[in-house]
Short mmCIF file of C-alpha atoms in Angstrom, two decimals:
data_model
loop_
_atom_site.label_atom_id
_atom_site.label_comp_id
_atom_site.label_asym_id
_atom_site.label_seq_id
_atom_site.Cartn_x
_atom_site.Cartn_y
_atom_site.Cartn_z
CA MET A 1 98.77 78.88 76.28
CA SER A 2 96.63 82.05 75.95
CA PHE A 3 94.80 83.58 78.74
CA THR A 4 91.60 86.07 78.81
CA ILE A 5 91.73 88.75 82.22
CA ILE A 6 88.12 90.59 81.91
CA THR A 7 87.43 93.81 83.89
CA LEU A 8 84.34 94.66 84.76
CA ILE A 9 82.14 97.88 84.56
CA PRO A 10 85.76 99.67 84.57
CA SER A 11 83.74 103.06 83.15
CA LEU A 12 82.26 102.74 86.59
CA GLN A 13 84.55 100.72 88.88
CA ASN A 14 88.38 102.14 88.22
CA THR A 15 88.01 104.92 90.46
CA ASN A 16 91.79 104.46 91.67
CA GLY A 17 93.15 102.38 89.41
CA ASP A 18 91.88 99.09 90.52
CA ALA A 19 90.94 97.58 87.29
CA GLU A 20 94.64 97.62 85.98
CA ASN A 21 95.18 94.77 88.36
CA ALA A 22 93.91 92.79 85.14
CA ALA A 23 97.25 94.52 83.35
CA VAL A 24 99.23 93.26 85.70
CA LEU A 25 98.28 89.60 85.49
CA ALA A 26 98.24 90.07 81.85
CA ALA A 27 101.35 91.21 81.89
CA ARG A 28 103.19 88.71 84.62
CA ALA A 29 101.21 86.21 81.96
CA ARG A 30 103.36 87.12 78.80
CA TRP A 31 107.06 87.74 81.11
CA ALA A 32 106.26 83.65 81.91
CA GLY A 33 105.57 82.89 78.06
CA HIS A 34 101.69 82.58 77.72
CA GLU A 35 99.75 84.69 75.66
CA ALA A 36 97.30 87.15 77.60
CA SER A 37 94.91 89.88 76.87
CA VAL A 38 92.40 92.39 78.95
CA VAL A 39 88.97 92.76 77.86
CA ALA A 40 86.92 95.64 79.37
CA VAL A 41 83.47 93.81 79.98
CA GLU A 42 80.26 96.70 80.48
CA THR A 43 77.60 94.64 79.62
CA PRO A 44 76.94 90.85 78.97
CA ALA A 45 77.72 91.24 75.09
CA ASP A 46 81.19 92.06 75.78
CA LEU A 47 81.84 88.93 77.61
CA PRO A 48 84.81 86.61 75.40
CA GLU A 49 84.23 83.07 75.47
CA GLN A 50 86.71 82.21 77.54
CA VAL A 51 87.71 83.64 80.95
CA ASP A 52 90.27 82.85 83.38
CA ALA A 53 90.29 85.28 85.99
CA VAL A 54 87.98 88.40 86.75
CA VAL A 55 89.20 92.08 88.13
CA LEU A 56 86.69 94.41 89.34
CA GLY A 57 87.45 97.71 90.57
CA SER A 58 86.44 100.77 93.38
CA GLY A 59 84.58 102.95 92.69
CA SER A 60 82.30 105.96 93.80
CA ASP A 61 79.75 105.80 96.56
CA SER A 62 77.82 108.57 93.67
CA SER A 63 77.52 105.68 91.18
CA LEU A 64 76.71 102.67 93.83
CA ASP A 65 73.55 102.23 92.36
CA ALA A 66 74.25 102.50 88.73
CA ALA A 67 76.90 100.05 89.14
CA ARG A 68 75.40 97.78 91.10
CA ALA A 69 72.91 97.61 88.03
CA ALA A 70 75.64 97.46 85.82
CA LEU A 71 76.45 94.61 87.26
CA LEU A 72 73.27 92.86 87.98
CA PRO A 73 73.18 91.05 84.69
CA PHE A 74 76.77 89.34 85.66
CA HIS A 75 75.48 87.81 88.81
CA ASP A 76 74.63 84.28 87.20
CA ASP A 77 78.10 84.39 85.77
CA LEU A 78 80.13 85.65 88.92
CA ARG A 79 77.91 82.86 90.67
CA ARG A 80 79.46 80.22 87.99
CA TRP A 81 83.11 81.23 87.64
CA GLY A 82 83.22 81.66 91.54
CA THR A 83 81.97 77.48 91.86
CA GLU A 84 84.31 76.78 88.91
CA GLY A 85 87.32 78.03 90.59
CA VAL A 86 87.97 81.13 88.36
CA PRO A 87 90.11 83.78 90.39
CA ILE A 88 87.61 87.01 90.85
CA LEU A 89 89.46 89.98 92.47
CA SER A 90 87.01 93.18 93.94
CA VAL A 91 88.70 95.87 95.23
CA GLY A 92 86.61 98.48 97.34
CA THR A 93 83.22 99.48 96.51
CA GLY A 94 84.15 96.51 93.97
CA TRP A 95 83.70 94.32 96.46
CA GLU A 96 81.13 95.92 98.39
CA LEU A 97 78.58 95.45 96.16
CA LEU A 98 79.73 91.67 95.58
CA SER A 99 78.69 91.36 98.93
CA TRP A 100 75.62 91.19 100.85
CA GLY A 101 74.34 94.63 100.83
CA ILE A 102 75.94 98.30 101.65
CA GLU A 103 74.93 100.22 104.02
CA LEU A 104 75.15 104.33 103.60
CA ALA A 105 75.56 106.85 106.10
CA ASN A 106 72.37 108.87 104.62
CA GLY A 107 70.54 105.45 105.57
CA HIS A 108 70.01 104.67 101.77
CA VAL A 109 71.03 100.72 101.58
CA VAL A 110 72.38 99.17 98.27
CA GLU A 111 71.82 95.22 98.21
CA GLY A 112 74.56 93.32 96.50
CA LEU A 113 74.99 90.25 94.58
CA GLY A 114 75.38 87.76 97.79
CA ILE A 115 78.25 86.65 95.91
CA LEU A 116 80.77 86.89 99.25
CA PRO A 117 79.72 87.11 102.94
CA GLY A 118 78.87 89.79 104.80
CA ARG A 119 78.11 93.26 104.34
CA ALA A 120 79.27 96.63 104.48
CA VAL A 121 78.17 99.28 107.24
CA THR A 122 78.35 103.00 108.18
CA GLY A 123 81.51 103.70 110.48
CA ASP A 124 81.94 106.14 112.78
CA GLY A 125 81.91 109.21 110.83
CA GLU A 126 86.36 108.77 110.43
CA ARG A 127 87.51 108.12 107.22
CA ARG A 128 90.47 105.14 106.99
CA ILE A 129 92.85 106.49 104.74
CA GLY A 130 96.47 105.19 105.12
CA ASP A 131 99.06 102.60 105.06
CA LEU A 132 97.29 99.03 105.14
CA VAL A 133 99.51 96.39 106.06
CA ILE A 134 98.15 92.51 106.55
CA ARG A 135 99.36 88.93 107.15
CA SER A 136 97.80 86.59 105.02
CA PRO A 137 97.64 82.87 105.41
CA ARG A 138 98.24 82.10 101.55
CA PHE A 139 100.02 85.27 100.25
CA GLY A 140 101.80 86.23 103.13
CA ARG A 141 102.77 89.77 104.26
CA LEU A 142 100.18 92.24 101.75
CA VAL A 143 100.60 96.26 101.60
CA GLY A 144 98.47 98.57 100.23
CA PHE A 145 97.00 101.75 100.47
CA GLU A 146 93.14 101.89 102.26
CA ASN A 147 90.78 104.88 101.59
CA HIS A 148 87.01 104.39 103.39
CA ALA A 149 84.37 105.30 105.20
CA ARG A 150 82.79 101.68 105.94
CA ASP A 151 83.31 99.16 108.08
CA TYR A 152 82.75 95.65 107.12
CA LEU A 153 80.51 92.56 109.16
CA GLN A 154 79.96 88.73 109.18
CA ALA A 155 83.53 87.84 106.90
CA GLU A 156 85.21 86.87 110.29
CA ALA A 157 85.22 83.58 109.36
CA SER A 158 86.60 83.99 105.81
CA PRO A 159 89.06 86.70 105.80
CA LEU A 160 92.29 87.41 103.28
CA GLY A 161 94.58 88.17 106.71
CA ARG A 162 94.55 90.06 109.86
CA THR A 163 95.96 93.61 110.17
CA GLN A 164 99.52 94.75 110.60
CA ALA A 165 98.98 98.19 109.90
CA GLY A 166 95.53 100.12 108.98
CA ALA A 167 91.70 99.81 110.00
CA GLY A 168 91.09 97.37 107.37
CA ASN A 169 87.91 95.51 108.30
CA GLY A 170 87.57 97.77 111.47
CA ARG A 171 85.40 97.31 114.22
CA GLY A 172 88.06 96.06 116.17
CA SER A 173 88.32 92.83 114.09
CA GLY A 174 92.04 92.95 113.66
CA GLN A 175 91.05 91.08 109.85
CA GLU A 176 90.88 92.90 106.18
CA GLY A 177 88.86 91.56 103.53
CA VAL A 178 86.92 88.21 102.73
CA VAL A 179 87.60 85.13 100.89
CA MET A 180 85.68 82.40 99.85
CA GLY A 181 87.59 79.81 97.16
CA ASN A 182 89.58 81.85 94.51
CA VAL A 183 87.02 84.82 95.15
CA PHE A 184 88.75 87.66 96.85
CA GLY A 185 87.56 91.19 98.52
CA THR A 186 89.66 93.69 100.02
CA HIS A 187 90.07 97.66 100.77
CA LEU A 188 93.90 97.51 99.14
CA HIS A 189 94.65 100.11 96.30
CA GLY A 190 97.47 100.02 95.25
CA PRO A 191 96.95 98.51 92.51
CA VAL A 192 97.50 95.67 94.73
CA LEU A 193 98.82 92.86 92.57
CA ALA A 194 101.46 95.37 91.45
CA LYS A 195 102.86 95.52 94.85
CA ASN A 196 102.34 92.11 95.97
CA PRO A 197 103.76 89.99 93.40
CA ALA A 198 103.34 86.71 95.38
CA PHE A 199 99.60 87.02 94.99
CA ALA A 200 99.39 87.81 91.83
CA ASP A 201 101.77 84.93 91.08
CA ALA A 202 99.39 82.81 93.53
CA LEU A 203 96.35 83.47 91.35
CA LEU A 204 98.30 82.89 88.13
CA THR A 205 99.03 79.63 89.66
CA GLU A 206 95.40 78.89 90.18
CA MET A 207 94.36 79.87 86.46
CA ALA A 208 97.16 77.75 85.12
CA GLY A 209 96.30 74.86 86.83
CA ARG A 210 92.81 75.47 86.07
CA ALA A 211 93.79 75.72 81.96
CA GLY A 212 96.40 72.54 82.64
CA VAL A 213 99.67 74.22 82.03
CA ALA A 214 102.25 75.35 84.35
CA TYR A 215 103.24 78.85 85.69
CA ALA A 216 106.48 79.89 87.04
CA PRO A 217 107.60 83.81 87.20
CA GLY A 218 109.38 85.05 83.63
CA ALA A 219 113.04 86.80 83.78
CA GLN A 220 111.38 90.03 83.73
CA ALA A 221 109.41 89.75 86.11
CA ALA A 222 112.29 89.58 88.69
CA GLU A 223 113.72 93.08 87.56
CA VAL A 224 109.94 94.28 88.50
CA ASP A 225 109.96 93.23 91.51
CA GLY A 226 112.32 94.56 92.88
CA TYR A 227 110.84 97.65 92.45
CA ALA A 228 107.98 96.50 94.01
CA HIS A 229 109.84 95.38 96.57
CA ALA A 230 111.78 98.52 96.99
CA ALA A 231 108.09 100.24 97.14
CA ARG A 232 106.84 97.85 99.96
CA SER A 233 109.70 98.06 101.79
CA SER A 234 108.86 101.95 101.87
CA GLN A 235 105.46 101.45 103.36
CA LEU A 236 106.52 98.89 106.05
CA ARG A 237 108.86 101.54 107.51
CA ALA A 238 106.77 104.53 107.27
CA ALA A 239 104.01 101.85 109.09
CA GLY A 240 106.78 101.18 111.75
CA LEU A 241 107.09 97.95 110.36
CA ASP A 242 109.83 95.49 109.58
CA THR A 243 110.61 95.39 106.39
CA ASP A 244 110.38 91.97 104.16
#
């Protein structure tokens, strides 16, 4: 089986390397014996015929308007992919751009694409920076690093998980991220799929299932996952939590 993973507008949305989550999916698919490619998509003309997963990384606030304008031509595609169950991973401002809207501290509002419920709103003035650990009902414990100035509201019915360390969505919600089917929004930087192999494998299982084939992690994944486990353990200890 051959999989195609796309990264949307990585020229604007890869500030923290989160677009490289696509490379994680492709590598793990290859280790499992499948062919896989990553396609950078800046305009609709770049779209491949087949899309098995979508990654939208995080960008800077200064480019939010430009990023929204670049994403707008993909609105119908994103709707269709979400309806069809194509895994879509959005991180940081990439997630916020898929929401109902983004409220900036200067009063400017960037209208979101309305793919995911909720909206990003100004916080208390303190930037949320540090370790972020959550417990997800679908993926177990997820670790990463958060770096955001906004809170996220109206995602209470569908969070990615509950926070064990860090602010997550903020406003005392005790929650992090948002999920709608196979569309995910999160503050977890890392890239999140490199630090959390179970999350990556769950997305690959969805991809394989849609294609009518099986997915099982390859032998090389076990070696790489050992490095991920060590990094996770170090981060969990630093956050004052028990290791896996």
